[in-house]
PDB file of C-alpha atoms in Angstrom:
ATOM      1  CA  MET A 275     -63.171 134.723 -98.461  1.00 43.00           C
ATOM      2  CA  THR A 276     -65.310 133.684-101.437  1.00 51.00           C
ATOM      3  CA  GLN A 277     -65.480 135.029-104.967  1.00 54.00           C
ATOM      4  CA  THR A 278     -68.745 136.790-104.079  1.00 83.00           C
ATOM      5  CA  ASP A 279     -67.117 139.036-101.480  1.00 93.00           C
ATOM      6  CA  TYR A 280     -66.960 142.741-102.280  1.00 96.00           C
ATOM      7  CA  THR A 281     -63.398 144.010-101.915  1.00 93.00           C
ATOM      8  CA  GLY A 282     -63.632 147.496-103.408  1.00 94.00           C
ATOM      9  CA  PRO A 283     -63.579 150.932-101.745  1.00 96.00           C
ATOM     10  CA  LEU A 284     -66.154 151.895 -99.138  1.00 97.00           C
ATOM     11  CA  LEU A 285     -67.784 155.187 -98.222  1.00 97.00           C
ATOM     12  CA  ALA A 286     -67.686 154.261 -94.527  1.00 97.00           C
ATOM     13  CA  VAL A 287     -70.249 157.013 -93.967  1.00 98.00           C
ATOM     14  CA  ARG A 288     -72.540 154.937 -91.754  1.00 98.00           C
ATOM     15  CA  GLN A 289     -71.815 152.414 -89.026  1.00 96.00           C
ATOM     16  CA  GLU A 290     -74.061 149.728 -87.623  1.00 94.00           C
ATOM     17  CA  ASN A 291     -76.870 151.082 -85.431  1.00 91.00           C
ATOM     18  CA  ASP A 292     -76.268 154.716 -86.426  1.00 96.00           C
ATOM     19  CA  ALA A 293     -79.404 156.835 -86.204  1.00 94.00           C
ATOM     20  CA  MET A 294     -78.894 158.192 -89.724  1.00 97.00           C
ATOM     21  CA  THR A 295     -80.181 156.229 -92.702  1.00 98.00           C
ATOM     22  CA  LEU A 296     -78.194 155.168 -95.753  1.00 98.00           C
ATOM     23  CA  GLY A 297     -80.341 154.134 -98.680  1.00 98.00           C
ATOM     24  CA  THR A 298     -79.816 152.967-102.213  1.00 98.00           C
ATOM     25  CA  TRP A 299     -81.967 152.324-105.272  1.00 98.00           C
ATOM     26  CA  TRP A 300     -82.046 148.773-106.702  1.00 98.00           C
ATOM     27  CA  TRP A 301     -83.566 149.294-110.158  1.00 98.00           C
ATOM     28  CA  ASP A 302     -82.880 145.823-111.572  1.00 98.00           C
ATOM     29  CA  PRO A 303     -84.875 143.159-109.708  1.00 98.00           C
ATOM     30  CA  ASP A 304     -83.599 140.443-112.022  1.00 98.00           C
ATOM     31  CA  LEU A 305     -80.123 141.033-110.590  1.00 98.00           C
ATOM     32  CA  LEU A 306     -81.386 138.744-107.839  1.00 98.00           C
ATOM     33  CA  VAL A 307     -81.080 135.792-110.227  1.00 98.00           C
ATOM     34  CA  ARG A 308     -78.552 136.740-112.925  1.00 97.00           C
ATOM     35  CA  PRO A 309     -75.434 138.945-113.214  1.00 97.00           C
ATOM     36  CA  ASP A 310     -75.406 142.470-114.588  1.00 96.00           C
ATOM     37  CA  SER A 311     -74.416 142.182-118.251  1.00 93.00           C
ATOM     38  CA  ALA A 312     -72.189 145.280-118.160  1.00 90.00           C
ATOM     39  CA  THR A 313     -70.074 144.577-115.082  1.00 91.00           C
ATOM     40  CA  GLY A 314     -70.724 140.994-114.050  1.00 94.00           C
ATOM     41  CA  LEU A 315     -72.112 142.226-110.736  1.00 96.00           C
ATOM     42  CA  THR A 316     -74.091 139.524-108.941  1.00 97.00           C
ATOM     43  CA  MET A 317     -76.662 139.746-106.199  1.00 97.00           C
ATOM     44  CA  GLU A 318     -74.176 138.200-103.776  1.00 97.00           C
ATOM     45  CA  THR A 319     -71.501 140.814-104.437  1.00 97.00           C
ATOM     46  CA  ALA A 320     -74.001 143.683-104.403  1.00 98.00           C
ATOM     47  CA  PHE A 321     -75.441 142.449-101.118  1.00 98.00           C
ATOM     48  CA  ASP A 322     -71.977 142.144 -99.598  1.00 98.00           C
ATOM     49  CA  MET A 323     -71.117 145.694-100.681  1.00 98.00           C
ATOM     50  CA  LEU A 324     -74.293 147.069 -99.095  1.00 98.00           C
ATOM     51  CA  ARG A 325     -73.760 145.023 -95.939  1.00 98.00           C
ATOM     52  CA  LYS A 326     -70.210 146.346 -95.541  1.00 98.00           C
ATOM     53  CA  GLU A 327     -71.473 149.909 -96.104  1.00 98.00           C
ATOM     54  CA  HIS A 328     -74.107 149.386 -93.375  1.00 98.00           C
ATOM     55  CA  VAL A 329     -76.852 150.389 -95.799  1.00 98.00           C
ATOM     56  CA  SER A 330     -80.072 150.617 -93.803  1.00 98.00           C
ATOM     57  CA  GLU A 331     -82.701 150.723 -96.560  1.00 98.00           C
ATOM     58  CA  ILE A 332     -83.071 149.546-100.142  1.00 98.00           C
ATOM     59  CA  TYR A 333     -85.604 150.805-102.697  1.00 98.00           C
ATOM     60  CA  LEU A 334     -86.289 147.718-104.822  1.00 98.00           C
ATOM     61  CA  ALA A 335     -88.023 148.336-108.163  1.00 98.00           C
ATOM     62  CA  VAL A 336     -90.618 145.601-108.359  1.00 98.00           C
ATOM     63  CA  ASN A 337     -94.352 145.278-108.929  1.00 98.00           C
ATOM     64  CA  PRO A 338     -95.455 142.167-107.023  1.00 98.00           C
ATOM     65  CA  ALA A 339     -98.870 142.193-108.703  1.00 97.00           C
ATOM     66  CA  GLY A 340     -97.171 142.003-112.093  1.00 97.00           C
ATOM     67  CA  LEU A 341     -95.197 138.844-111.343  1.00 98.00           C
ATOM     68  CA  PRO A 342     -96.440 135.264-111.901  1.00 98.00           C
ATOM     69  CA  PRO A 343     -98.411 133.829-108.951  1.00 97.00           C
ATOM     70  CA  TRP A 344     -96.706 132.052-106.083  1.00 98.00           C
ATOM     71  CA  GLY A 345     -95.606 128.545-107.098  1.00 97.00           C
ATOM     72  CA  SER A 346     -95.362 129.290-110.823  1.00 98.00           C
ATOM     73  CA  PRO A 347     -92.524 127.693-112.821  1.00 97.00           C
ATOM     74  CA  GLU A 348     -89.424 129.866-112.786  1.00 95.00           C
ATOM     75  CA  THR A 349     -88.428 131.820-115.872  1.00 96.00           C
ATOM     76  CA  PRO A 350     -84.642 131.839-116.383  1.00 96.00           C
ATOM     77  CA  GLY A 351     -83.141 135.238-115.611  1.00 97.00           C
ATOM     78  CA  LYS A 352     -86.364 136.591-114.113  1.00 98.00           C
ATOM     79  CA  ALA A 353     -86.962 137.211-110.421  1.00 98.00           C
ATOM     80  CA  SER A 354     -90.073 135.562-108.968  1.00 98.00           C
ATOM     81  CA  LEU A 355     -92.162 136.313-105.902  1.00 98.00           C
ATOM     82  CA  GLU A 356     -90.197 133.591-104.137  1.00 98.00           C
ATOM     83  CA  HIS A 357     -86.899 135.258-105.052  1.00 98.00           C
ATOM     84  CA  ILE A 358     -88.176 138.608-103.802  1.00 98.00           C
ATOM     85  CA  ALA A 359     -89.325 137.118-100.497  1.00 98.00           C
ATOM     86  CA  SER A 360     -86.018 135.329 -99.999  1.00 98.00           C
ATOM     87  CA  PHE A 361     -84.094 138.534-100.664  1.00 98.00           C
ATOM     88  CA  LEU A 362     -86.232 140.515 -98.225  1.00 98.00           C
ATOM     89  CA  ARG A 363     -85.655 137.880 -95.558  1.00 98.00           C
ATOM     90  CA  ARG A 364     -81.907 138.115 -96.097  1.00 98.00           C
ATOM     91  CA  CYS A 365     -81.983 141.902 -95.944  1.00 98.00           C
ATOM     92  CA  THR A 366     -84.002 141.863 -92.723  1.00 98.00           C
ATOM     93  CA  ALA A 367     -81.488 139.518 -91.122  1.00 98.00           C
ATOM     94  CA  ALA A 368     -78.685 141.926 -92.099  1.00 97.00           C
ATOM     95  CA  GLY A 369     -80.459 144.984 -90.682  1.00 97.00           C
ATOM     96  CA  MET A 370     -81.573 146.370 -94.048  1.00 98.00           C
ATOM     97  CA  ARG A 371     -85.233 147.134 -94.714  1.00 98.00           C
ATOM     98  CA  VAL A 372     -86.671 147.130 -98.230  1.00 98.00           C
ATOM     99  CA  SER A 373     -89.278 149.431 -99.765  1.00 98.00           C
ATOM    100  CA  ALA A 374     -91.100 148.705-103.028  1.00 98.00           C
ATOM    101  CA  LEU A 375     -89.915 151.220-105.630  1.00 98.00           C
ATOM    102  CA  LEU A 376     -92.236 152.489-108.368  1.00 98.00           C
ATOM    103  CA  GLY A 377     -90.778 154.619-111.141  1.00 97.00           C
ATOM    104  CA  HIS A 378     -92.713 156.575-113.768  1.00 96.00           C
ATOM    105  CA  GLY A 379     -92.240 159.905-115.537  1.00 95.00           C
ATOM    106  CA  GLY A 380     -92.667 162.204-118.500  1.00 95.00           C
ATOM    107  CA  LYS A 381     -95.989 163.105-120.102  1.00 95.00           C
ATOM    108  CA  GLU A 382     -97.221 159.531-119.606  1.00 94.00           C
ATOM    109  CA  ALA A 383     -97.273 160.031-115.835  1.00 95.00           C
ATOM    110  CA  LEU A 384     -99.820 162.850-116.051  1.00 95.00           C
ATOM    111  CA  SER A 385    -102.758 160.513-116.702  1.00 95.00           C
ATOM    112  CA  TRP A 386    -102.074 158.822-113.355  1.00 96.00           C
ATOM    113  CA  PHE A 387    -103.056 162.065-111.597  1.00 95.00           C
ATOM    114  CA  ALA A 388    -106.346 162.688-113.433  1.00 93.00           C
ATOM    115  CA  ASP A 389    -109.081 163.244-110.857  1.00 91.00           C
ATOM    116  CA  ASP A 390    -111.808 161.441-112.810  1.00 92.00           C
ATOM    117  CA  ARG A 391    -110.017 158.088-113.169  1.00 95.00           C
ATOM    118  CA  GLY A 392    -109.810 156.976-109.534  1.00 95.00           C
ATOM    119  CA  TYR A 393    -106.016 156.522-109.558  1.00 97.00           C
ATOM    120  CA  PRO A 394    -106.078 152.888-110.776  1.00 98.00           C
ATOM    121  CA  GLU A 395    -102.331 152.549-111.339  1.00 98.00           C
ATOM    122  CA  ILE A 396    -101.146 153.598-107.879  1.00 98.00           C
ATOM    123  CA  THR A 397    -104.065 151.779-106.239  1.00 98.00           C
ATOM    124  CA  ALA A 398    -103.180 148.513-107.970  1.00 98.00           C
ATOM    125  CA  TYR A 399     -99.516 148.946-107.116  1.00 98.00           C
ATOM    126  CA  ILE A 400    -100.009 149.617-103.410  1.00 98.00           C
ATOM    127  CA  GLU A 401    -102.609 146.877-103.098  1.00 98.00           C
ATOM    128  CA  GLY A 402    -100.195 144.504-104.826  1.00 98.00           C
ATOM    129  CA  VAL A 403     -97.474 145.315-102.304  1.00 98.00           C
ATOM    130  CA  ALA A 404     -99.974 144.856 -99.480  1.00 98.00           C
ATOM    131  CA  ALA A 405    -101.088 141.488-100.888  1.00 98.00           C
ATOM    132  CA  PHE A 406     -97.465 140.361-101.099  1.00 98.00           C
ATOM    133  CA  ASN A 407     -96.905 141.369 -97.478  1.00 98.00           C
ATOM    134  CA  ALA A 408    -100.016 139.485 -96.408  1.00 98.00           C
ATOM    135  CA  SER A 409     -98.644 136.322 -98.028  1.00 98.00           C
ATOM    136  CA  VAL A 410     -95.311 136.180 -96.202  1.00 98.00           C
ATOM    137  CA  PRO A 411     -93.929 136.238 -92.643  1.00 98.00           C
ATOM    138  CA  ALA A 412     -92.978 139.582 -91.114  1.00 98.00           C
ATOM    139  CA  ASP A 413     -89.282 139.245 -91.964  1.00 98.00           C
ATOM    140  CA  ARG A 414     -90.071 139.056 -95.699  1.00 98.00           C
ATOM    141  CA  ARG A 415     -92.259 142.137 -96.036  1.00 98.00           C
ATOM    142  CA  PHE A 416     -91.769 145.523 -97.639  1.00 98.00           C
ATOM    143  CA  TYR A 417     -91.760 148.342 -95.088  1.00 98.00           C
ATOM    144  CA  GLY A 418     -93.105 150.927 -97.510  1.00 98.00           C
ATOM    145  CA  VAL A 419     -93.762 152.232-101.017  1.00 98.00           C
ATOM    146  CA  HIS A 420     -91.089 154.477-102.549  1.00 98.00           C
ATOM    147  CA  LEU A 421     -92.272 156.639-105.442  1.00 98.00           C
ATOM    148  CA  ASP A 422     -89.974 157.966-108.147  1.00 98.00           C
ATOM    149  CA  ILE A 423     -92.692 159.844-110.052  1.00 96.00           C
ATOM    150  CA  GLU A 424     -91.222 162.574-112.267  1.00 94.00           C
ATOM    151  CA  PRO A 425     -93.997 163.951-114.486  1.00 94.00           C
ATOM    152  CA  ASP A 426     -93.480 166.529-117.218  1.00 95.00           C
ATOM    153  CA  MET A 427     -95.891 169.255-116.066  1.00 94.00           C
ATOM    154  CA  SER A 428     -94.770 171.936-118.492  1.00 93.00           C
ATOM    155  CA  ASP A 429     -98.198 172.257-120.184  1.00 93.00           C
ATOM    156  CA  ASP A 430     -99.969 173.478-117.036  1.00 95.00           C
ATOM    157  CA  TYR A 431     -97.877 173.472-113.865  1.00 96.00           C
ATOM    158  CA  LEU A 432    -100.599 174.616-111.455  1.00 97.00           C
ATOM    159  CA  THR A 433    -103.172 172.090-112.635  1.00 96.00           C
ATOM    160  CA  TYR A 434    -100.810 169.143-112.542  1.00 96.00           C
ATOM    161  CA  ARG A 435     -99.260 170.058-109.207  1.00 97.00           C
ATOM    162  CA  SER A 436    -102.742 170.297-107.738  1.00 98.00           C
ATOM    163  CA  GLN A 437    -103.572 166.889-109.197  1.00 97.00           C
ATOM    164  CA  LEU A 438    -100.288 165.478-107.915  1.00 97.00           C
ATOM    165  CA  ARG A 439    -101.198 166.658-104.426  1.00 98.00           C
ATOM    166  CA  ARG A 440    -104.497 164.778-104.548  1.00 98.00           C
ATOM    167  CA  PHE A 441    -102.764 161.721-106.031  1.00 98.00           C
ATOM    168  CA  LEU A 442    -100.320 161.686-103.110  1.00 98.00           C
ATOM    169  CA  LEU A 443    -103.124 162.059-100.577  1.00 98.00           C
ATOM    170  CA  HIS A 444    -104.813 159.022-102.149  1.00 98.00           C
ATOM    171  CA  ALA A 445    -101.548 157.062-102.023  1.00 98.00           C
ATOM    172  CA  ARG A 446    -100.998 158.026 -98.377  1.00 98.00           C
ATOM    173  CA  ASN A 447    -104.498 156.899 -97.418  1.00 98.00           C
ATOM    174  CA  LEU A 448    -103.862 153.520 -99.022  1.00 98.00           C
ATOM    175  CA  CYS A 449    -100.451 153.162 -97.401  1.00 98.00           C
ATOM    176  CA  ASP A 450    -101.930 153.992 -94.009  1.00 98.00           C
ATOM    177  CA  ARG A 451    -104.632 151.385 -94.550  1.00 98.00           C
ATOM    178  CA  TYR A 452    -102.066 148.676 -95.241  1.00 98.00           C
ATOM    179  CA  GLY A 453     -99.391 149.687 -92.757  1.00 98.00           C
ATOM    180  CA  LEU A 454     -96.915 150.914 -95.370  1.00 98.00           C
ATOM    181  CA  ARG A 455     -94.715 154.012 -95.223  1.00 98.00           C
ATOM    182  CA  LEU A 456     -95.070 156.443 -98.132  1.00 98.00           C
ATOM    183  CA  GLU A 457     -91.796 157.823 -99.465  1.00 98.00           C
ATOM    184  CA  MET A 458     -91.034 159.919-102.524  1.00 98.00           C
ATOM    185  CA  ASP A 459     -88.042 161.010-104.570  1.00 98.00           C
ATOM    186  CA  VAL A 460     -88.156 164.783-105.026  1.00 97.00           C
ATOM    187  CA  ASN A 461     -86.303 167.043-107.452  1.00 95.00           C
ATOM    188  CA  ALA A 462     -83.940 169.398-105.645  1.00 93.00           C
ATOM    189  CA  TRP A 463     -85.088 172.648-107.242  1.00 89.00           C
ATOM    190  CA  PHE A 464     -88.254 173.197-105.190  1.00 93.00           C
ATOM    191  CA  ASP A 465     -88.945 176.766-104.096  1.00 95.00           C
ATOM    192  CA  ASP A 466     -91.893 178.973-103.103  1.00 96.00           C
ATOM    193  CA  SER A 467     -92.992 179.330-106.733  1.00 95.00           C
ATOM    194  CA  GLN A 468     -94.043 175.675-106.867  1.00 95.00           C
ATOM    195  CA  VAL A 469     -97.581 175.634-105.489  1.00 97.00           C
ATOM    196  CA  ALA A 470    -100.791 173.645-105.728  1.00 97.00           C
ATOM    197  CA  VAL A 471    -104.385 174.609-105.041  1.00 97.00           C
ATOM    198  CA  ASP A 472    -106.115 172.746-102.198  1.00 96.00           C
ATOM    199  CA  GLU A 473    -109.796 171.849-101.705  1.00 95.00           C
ATOM    200  CA  ASN A 474    -110.512 175.320-100.333  1.00 96.00           C
ATOM    201  CA  GLY A 475    -109.002 177.102-103.326  1.00 96.00           C
ATOM    202  CA  ARG A 476    -105.927 178.172-101.391  1.00 97.00           C
ATOM    203  CA  GLU A 477    -102.399 177.952-102.739  1.00 97.00           C
ATOM    204  CA  VAL A 478    -100.146 175.582-100.802  1.00 98.00           C
ATOM    205  CA  ARG A 479     -96.412 175.150-101.290  1.00 98.00           C
ATOM    206  CA  MET A 480     -95.430 171.843-102.866  1.00 97.00           C
ATOM    207  CA  GLY A 481     -92.476 171.675-100.496  1.00 98.00           C
ATOM    208  CA  ASP A 482     -95.016 171.482 -97.681  1.00 98.00           C
ATOM    209  CA  VAL A 483     -97.191 169.038 -99.599  1.00 98.00           C
ATOM    210  CA  VAL A 484     -94.465 166.433-100.089  1.00 98.00           C
ATOM    211  CA  THR A 485     -93.138 166.794 -96.534  1.00 98.00           C
ATOM    212  CA  THR A 486     -96.561 166.436 -94.915  1.00 98.00           C
ATOM    213  CA  VAL A 487     -98.252 163.849 -97.123  1.00 98.00           C
ATOM    214  CA  CYS A 488     -95.138 161.679 -97.407  1.00 98.00           C
ATOM    215  CA  GLN A 489     -93.443 160.273 -94.323  1.00 98.00           C
ATOM    216  CA  ALA A 490     -90.029 160.496 -95.977  1.00 98.00           C
ATOM    217  CA  ILE A 491     -88.546 162.198 -99.005  1.00 98.00           C
ATOM    218  CA  THR A 492     -85.310 161.567-100.802  1.00 98.00           C
ATOM    219  CA  VAL A 493     -83.999 164.712-102.461  1.00 98.00           C
ATOM    220  CA  MET A 494     -82.290 164.057-105.768  1.00 98.00           C
ATOM    221  CA  ALA A 495     -79.503 166.436-104.786  1.00 98.00           C
ATOM    222  CA  TYR A 496     -77.430 165.431-107.774  1.00 98.00           C
ATOM    223  CA  ARG A 497     -74.235 167.413-107.574  1.00 98.00           C
ATOM    224  CA  ALA A 498     -70.707 166.061-107.199  1.00 97.00           C
ATOM    225  CA  ASN A 499     -69.652 167.697-103.944  1.00 98.00           C
ATOM    226  CA  ALA A 500     -71.152 168.021-100.488  1.00 98.00           C
ATOM    227  CA  ALA A 501     -71.485 171.800-100.480  1.00 98.00           C
ATOM    228  CA  ASP A 502     -73.494 171.890-103.695  1.00 98.00           C
ATOM    229  CA  GLN A 503     -75.647 168.945-102.628  1.00 98.00           C
ATOM    230  CA  LEU A 504     -76.483 170.763 -99.416  1.00 98.00           C
ATOM    231  CA  THR A 505     -77.162 174.059-101.190  1.00 97.00           C
ATOM    232  CA  ILE A 506     -79.606 172.729-103.783  1.00 97.00           C
ATOM    233  CA  ALA A 507     -81.475 170.722-101.126  1.00 98.00           C
ATOM    234  CA  SER A 508     -81.654 173.583 -98.597  1.00 98.00           C
ATOM    235  CA  TYR A 509     -85.275 174.520 -99.343  1.00 98.00           C
ATOM    236  CA  LEU A 510     -86.530 170.973 -98.840  1.00 98.00           C
ATOM    237  CA  ILE A 511     -84.329 170.470 -95.788  1.00 98.00           C
ATOM    238  CA  GLU A 512     -86.126 173.359 -94.127  1.00 97.00           C
ATOM    239  CA  ALA A 513     -89.524 172.050 -95.254  1.00 97.00           C
ATOM    240  CA  ALA A 514     -88.698 168.638 -93.767  1.00 97.00           C
ATOM    241  CA  ARG A 515     -87.634 170.252 -90.499  1.00 97.00           C
ATOM    242  CA  ARG A 516     -90.787 172.390 -90.412  1.00 96.00           C
ATOM    243  CA  ASN A 517     -93.101 169.447 -91.011  1.00 97.00           C
ATOM    244  CA  GLY A 518     -91.285 166.666 -89.149  1.00 97.00           C
ATOM    245  CA  CYS A 519     -90.592 164.651 -92.294  1.00 98.00           C
ATOM    246  CA  ALA A 520     -87.662 162.247 -92.674  1.00 98.00           C
ATOM    247  CA  ILE A 521     -85.250 163.371 -95.383  1.00 98.00           C
ATOM    248  CA  ASN A 522     -82.395 161.748 -97.306  1.00 98.00           C
ATOM    249  CA  LEU A 523     -80.046 163.531 -99.690  1.00 98.00           C
ATOM    250  CA  GLY A 524     -79.282 161.467-102.766  1.00 98.00           C
ATOM    251  CA  CYS A 525     -76.197 161.513-105.004  1.00 98.00           C
ATOM    252  CA  GLU A 526     -75.572 160.213-108.517  1.00 98.00           C
ATOM    253  CA  THR A 527     -72.957 157.619-109.522  1.00 98.00           C
ATOM    254  CA  GLY A 528     -73.914 157.023-113.164  1.00 96.00           C
ATOM    255  CA  THR A 529     -71.316 157.193-115.900  1.00 95.00           C
ATOM    256  CA  PRO A 530     -70.753 160.603-117.519  1.00 96.00           C
ATOM    257  CA  GLU A 531     -71.452 158.999-120.896  1.00 96.00           C
ATOM    258  CA  SER A 532     -74.902 157.824-119.804  1.00 95.00           C
ATOM    259  CA  LEU A 533     -75.839 161.245-118.428  1.00 96.00           C
ATOM    260  CA  GLY A 534     -74.913 163.316-121.485  1.00 96.00           C
ATOM    261  CA  GLU A 535     -75.321 167.041-120.815  1.00 96.00           C
ATOM    262  CA  GLU A 536     -75.827 166.309-117.120  1.00 96.00           C
ATOM    263  CA  ALA A 537     -72.485 164.509-116.773  1.00 97.00           C
ATOM    264  CA  PHE A 538     -71.315 167.133-114.285  1.00 97.00           C
ATOM    265  CA  ILE A 539     -73.719 165.825-111.611  1.00 97.00           C
ATOM    266  CA  THR A 540     -72.092 162.431-111.057  1.00 98.00           C
ATOM    267  CA  TYR A 541     -69.441 161.391-108.594  1.00 98.00           C
ATOM    268  CA  ALA A 542     -68.162 159.009-111.264  1.00 97.00           C
ATOM    269  CA  ASN A 543     -66.079 161.957-112.497  1.00 96.00           C
ATOM    270  CA  PHE A 544     -63.956 161.585-109.357  1.00 96.00           C
ATOM    271  CA  SER A 545     -62.274 158.939-107.258  1.00 95.00           C
ATOM    272  CA  PRO A 546     -64.112 156.766-104.729  1.00 95.00           C
ATOM    273  CA  GLU A 547     -62.004 158.434-102.047  1.00 96.00           C
ATOM    274  CA  PHE A 548     -63.359 161.841-103.041  1.00 97.00           C
ATOM    275  CA  HIS A 549     -66.911 160.475-103.070  1.00 98.00           C
ATOM    276  CA  ALA A 550     -66.449 159.044 -99.578  1.00 98.00           C
ATOM    277  CA  ALA A 551     -64.935 162.248 -98.204  1.00 98.00           C
ATOM    278  CA  GLU A 552     -67.780 164.367 -99.599  1.00 98.00           C
ATOM    279  CA  GLN A 553     -70.467 162.063 -98.251  1.00 98.00           C
ATOM    280  CA  ARG A 554     -68.897 162.220 -94.796  1.00 98.00           C
ATOM    281  CA  LYS A 555     -68.895 166.032 -95.033  1.00 98.00           C
ATOM    282  CA  LEU A 556     -72.557 165.922 -96.017  1.00 98.00           C
ATOM    283  CA  ARG A 557     -73.434 163.703 -93.096  1.00 98.00           C
ATOM    284  CA  LYS A 558     -71.693 166.090 -90.706  1.00 97.00           C
ATOM    285  CA  ALA A 559     -73.559 169.071 -92.162  1.00 97.00           C
ATOM    286  CA  LEU A 560     -76.911 167.315 -91.801  1.00 97.00           C
ATOM    287  CA  GLU A 561     -76.120 166.318 -88.222  1.00 96.00           C
ATOM    288  CA  ALA A 562     -75.597 169.972 -87.358  1.00 95.00           C
ATOM    289  CA  LYS A 563     -79.089 170.843 -88.596  1.00 93.00           C
ATOM    290  CA  GLU A 564     -80.808 168.721 -85.916  1.00 86.00           C
ATOM    291  CA  LEU A 565     -83.392 167.296 -88.293  1.00 94.00           C
ATOM    292  CA  PRO A 566     -86.107 164.902 -87.082  1.00 92.00           C
ATOM    293  CA  SER A 567     -84.686 162.103 -89.231  1.00 97.00           C
ATOM    294  CA  TYR A 568     -82.019 162.338 -91.915  1.00 98.00           C
ATOM    295  CA  GLY A 569     -79.738 160.292 -94.084  1.00 98.00           C
ATOM    296  CA  LEU A 570     -77.992 159.856 -97.410  1.00 98.00           C
ATOM    297  CA  ALA A 571     -78.840 157.808-100.494  1.00 98.00           C
ATOM    298  CA  ILE A 572     -76.765 156.530-103.405  1.00 98.00           C
ATOM    299  CA  HIS A 573     -78.160 156.238-106.930  1.00 97.00           C
ATOM    300  CA  TRP A 574     -77.893 153.341-107.641  1.00 96.00           C
ATOM    301  CA  VAL A 575     -76.551 149.870-106.737  1.00 98.00           C
ATOM    302  CA  ASN A 576     -75.242 148.857-110.178  1.00 97.00           C
ATOM    303  CA  THR A 577     -73.605 152.188-111.039  1.00 97.00           C
ATOM    304  CA  TRP A 578     -72.225 152.603-107.522  1.00 97.00           C
ATOM    305  CA  TYR A 579     -70.469 149.262-107.904  1.00 97.00           C
ATOM    306  CA  ALA A 580     -69.403 150.024-111.477  1.00 95.00           C
ATOM    307  CA  MET A 581     -67.934 153.395-110.432  1.00 95.00           C
ATOM    308  CA  ASN A 582     -65.847 151.779-107.708  1.00 94.00           C
ATOM    309  CA  ARG A 583     -64.802 148.931-110.000  1.00 86.00           C
ATOM    310  CA  THR A 584     -63.737 151.265-112.817  1.00 77.00           C
ATOM    311  CA  CYS A 585     -61.824 153.627-110.562  1.00 62.00           C
ATOM    312  CA  THR A 586     -59.940 150.815-108.877  1.00 51.00           C
ATOM    313  CA  GLY A 587     -59.427 148.758-111.993  1.00 43.00           C
ATOM    314  CA  GLY A 588     -60.912 145.717-110.305  1.00 40.00           C
TER     315      GLY A 588
END
């Protein structure tokens, strides 16, 4: 055993070669080259934790087009294209695939959807991922693009949802062109009132939009027990079943202090044993629904580790 081994509690919710997926967000790409300042977590320990959990997919927040070109001098504490490629190769060897994660939200995200701009931000991002993939062997490539786009649409919900629909169609066309899977994080409170207007002037349900345009969705079902996670995701579970879309149910592990008024949503309020038991209940409930493809997801690597470390005192 080395000092980089992970020795904390495990969910044990997925075993090797299980059909279900188990995903996690990796928001800090520089963790590949330097420890987390809050917990001392290193890439080696994080990787060992995910390997022992039989995680099947990682959503790595990185913009390959925004990094220095291949062969550039390294910047201390900053992940390079070479570091990313090496990490992807290691994940592939361990049976974990990696999607490129793009996060954006608030009012600033609305300009990305504007019909008259040609979607330059998402186009550049997807083309950057595709260019990265074209530069490396197959075992060092991203399998998809994972969007965490959470716009504040409160000024005009119908207009912005309609624009979001067209934005996603554009992203899907690009992903299809480059052989990438399009995935999206989705808020759990979708219902029939959330609609967009299509090219024919007809209202379409956004639950159907995200589960037809995207090949997979991850529902941010952020509640701290299996029953509530299942309940708030029920609408999108049925949409995924109806449209043959892969679906993951995500849970939160952030500290109560960091979440403020939303502290009640995190499993960090409870023991790792409780978290594990609830995730196993959730898996069983999803199995019974006979979905086309399903899984769970943990938000996110650093806080997942920190929650286990704090609760075990290690």
